[in-house]
Amino acid sequence: MSVILYRPQMQIPGHIDPVPVPRAITPREDGRVDLLGLSRDQIRAELEAKGLEPKQAKLRAKQLFHWLYHRGETDFERMTDLAKPMRGWMAERFIVGRPQVVEAQVSSDGTRKWLLRSDDGQDYEMVFIPDADRGTLCVASQVGCTRNCRFCHTGTMRLVRNLTPGEIVGQVMLARDALGEWPKGSMAGGADDEDEDDDAPQYSTDGRMLTNIVMMGMGEPLYNFDNVRDALKVVMDGDGLSLSRRRITLSTSGVVPMMARAGAEIGVNLAVSLHAVTKEVRDEIVPINRKFGIEELLAACAAYPGANNARRITFEYVMLKDKNDSDEDARELVRLIRKYKLPAKVNLIPFNPWPGAPYECSSPERIRRFSSLIFEAGISAPVRTPRGRDIMAACGQLKSAAEKKSRAELDRLAEEKQAALG
């Protein structure tokens, strides 16, 4: 009989604030430091801590940053502008990791979903959605979630822990790996490269399939603020992954105290999971509304740094049959947006079913009517086409297939099995 080891100390109940103490790097059993997710200055500090003198560490940090994030390289031996002895020295002390892929699925519509595992055995998911004019990666920020939004499958999980910057950036790196879109060729002409192949193809930049990132995966990004901020700074760095802040969207369920800070320190596009326009309904389906109400949330949206007609705030609105989809709800949504003079668009999301869900999706006719009422008021309200439903990769469906059960649940299941056996 196989033995499964559980880590009960990691299983933190999901109904509490604040979330677990943030960590920058997940410790490795072999003692090496994983450089993935570290900034240029953090890489330099790690090099100095391992014995390089400051001037040397600064130069090597710049080179490593380029290889890690611009080239997607994980093998020090292929970092050809480092002298061979330096490559060996690096390999003994550091590693450039990737999340472990437990399972990869492809939907009939081309959507891809990965179940990933961290070095300490925690599972989380990411999704890539290809379109004709863009490719969007839906990135997780936590293992599990505290928000408990009733329409969301992820919300039925307990919160285990925050993801580190490396685990967040690692999702982007892994997607680039899978899509095969790192620059090809060599970097001929490195200062201390002694044996570069003269016939190697020259370095060239390729087009990208991955054009956009949305922090809309598992977890509430603003409850993992420092790690999300540090990860996105690496993603946006012009010498590395170089993704424009205009192509990154951070979605929050409404953590009002952190919204202004997110605008000031990260500066990406803002999406808000609104989903209802009355206190009664939003209290039910988005419980954080009991702490930060609709009016307080919309006031924070109005004050969000950088919001304007060119960078509108997106309101996510899941369509639930007979719950939030009436003509009166649509008109109240328009009234609220106008009251706060918000540069906004509304994404209408047909509810994506999952096992045990307490709601049904609004009818296509009702969704079209709801959308028309908002469009007639001069506010964009497109209906999002469900993607990846067949592999449970659509909005609100993400939940780690390998979610660990609590000890009480395991004991109960064991008792039931024993009873059934007589």
Short mmCIF file of N, CA and C in Angstrom, two decimals, residues 27 124 129-130 138 145 194 221 223 232 260 291 294 298 328 349 352 391 398:
data_model
loop_
_atom_site.label_atom_id
_atom_site.label_comp_id
_atom_site.label_asym_id
_atom_site.label_seq_id
_atom_site.Cartn_x
_atom_site.Cartn_y
_atom_site.Cartn_z
N PRO A 27 12.36 27.18 -0.25
CA PRO A 27 13.64 26.50 -0.02
C PRO A 27 13.72 25.16 -0.75
N TYR A 124 -1.38 24.10 -8.25
CA TYR A 124 -2.14 25.27 -8.72
C TYR A 124 -2.25 25.18 -10.23
N ILE A 129 -5.24 31.18 -23.28
CA ILE A 129 -6.40 31.32 -24.16
C ILE A 129 -5.95 31.99 -25.46
N PRO A 130 -5.87 31.24 -26.57
CA PRO A 130 -5.47 31.84 -27.85
C PRO A 130 -6.66 32.46 -28.57
N CYS A 138 -3.76 33.29 -18.17
CA CYS A 138 -4.46 33.52 -16.91
C CYS A 138 -3.60 32.94 -15.79
N CYS A 145 -7.87 29.95 -2.30
CA CYS A 145 -8.41 31.32 -2.28
C CYS A 145 -9.18 31.53 -0.98
N GLU A 194 34.94 31.86 -25.22
CA GLU A 194 36.18 31.46 -25.88
C GLU A 194 35.98 30.44 -26.99
N PRO A 221 -5.15 38.42 -6.00
CA PRO A 221 -3.81 39.02 -6.12
C PRO A 221 -3.48 40.07 -5.07
N TYR A 223 -4.27 40.14 -2.03
CA TYR A 223 -3.92 39.53 -0.75
C TYR A 223 -2.56 38.84 -0.82
N LEU A 232 5.39 40.95 -11.28
CA LEU A 232 4.98 41.73 -12.46
C LEU A 232 6.06 42.74 -12.86
N ALA A 260 -5.46 51.52 -4.42
CA ALA A 260 -4.66 52.69 -4.76
C ALA A 260 -3.17 52.33 -4.80
N LYS A 291 -17.49 43.46 3.86
CA LYS A 291 -16.41 44.25 4.46
C LYS A 291 -16.22 45.57 3.71
N ILE A 294 -20.31 48.12 -2.11
CA ILE A 294 -20.28 48.53 -3.51
C ILE A 294 -19.88 50.00 -3.65
N LEU A 298 -16.60 51.31 -5.62
CA LEU A 298 -16.65 52.16 -6.82
C LEU A 298 -15.92 53.48 -6.60
N GLU A 328 -33.67 45.65 -14.44
CA GLU A 328 -33.41 46.61 -13.35
C GLU A 328 -31.95 46.55 -12.91
N ILE A 349 -20.07 37.68 -18.37
CA ILE A 349 -19.51 36.33 -18.39
C ILE A 349 -20.62 35.32 -18.19
N ASN A 352 -20.14 29.63 -15.90
CA ASN A 352 -19.56 28.35 -16.31
C ASN A 352 -19.83 27.32 -15.23
N ILE A 391 -12.55 21.32 -20.41
CA ILE A 391 -11.44 20.88 -19.55
C ILE A 391 -11.45 21.64 -18.22
N LEU A 398 -11.61 26.98 -12.27
CA LEU A 398 -10.31 26.47 -11.83
C LEU A 398 -10.37 25.96 -10.40
#
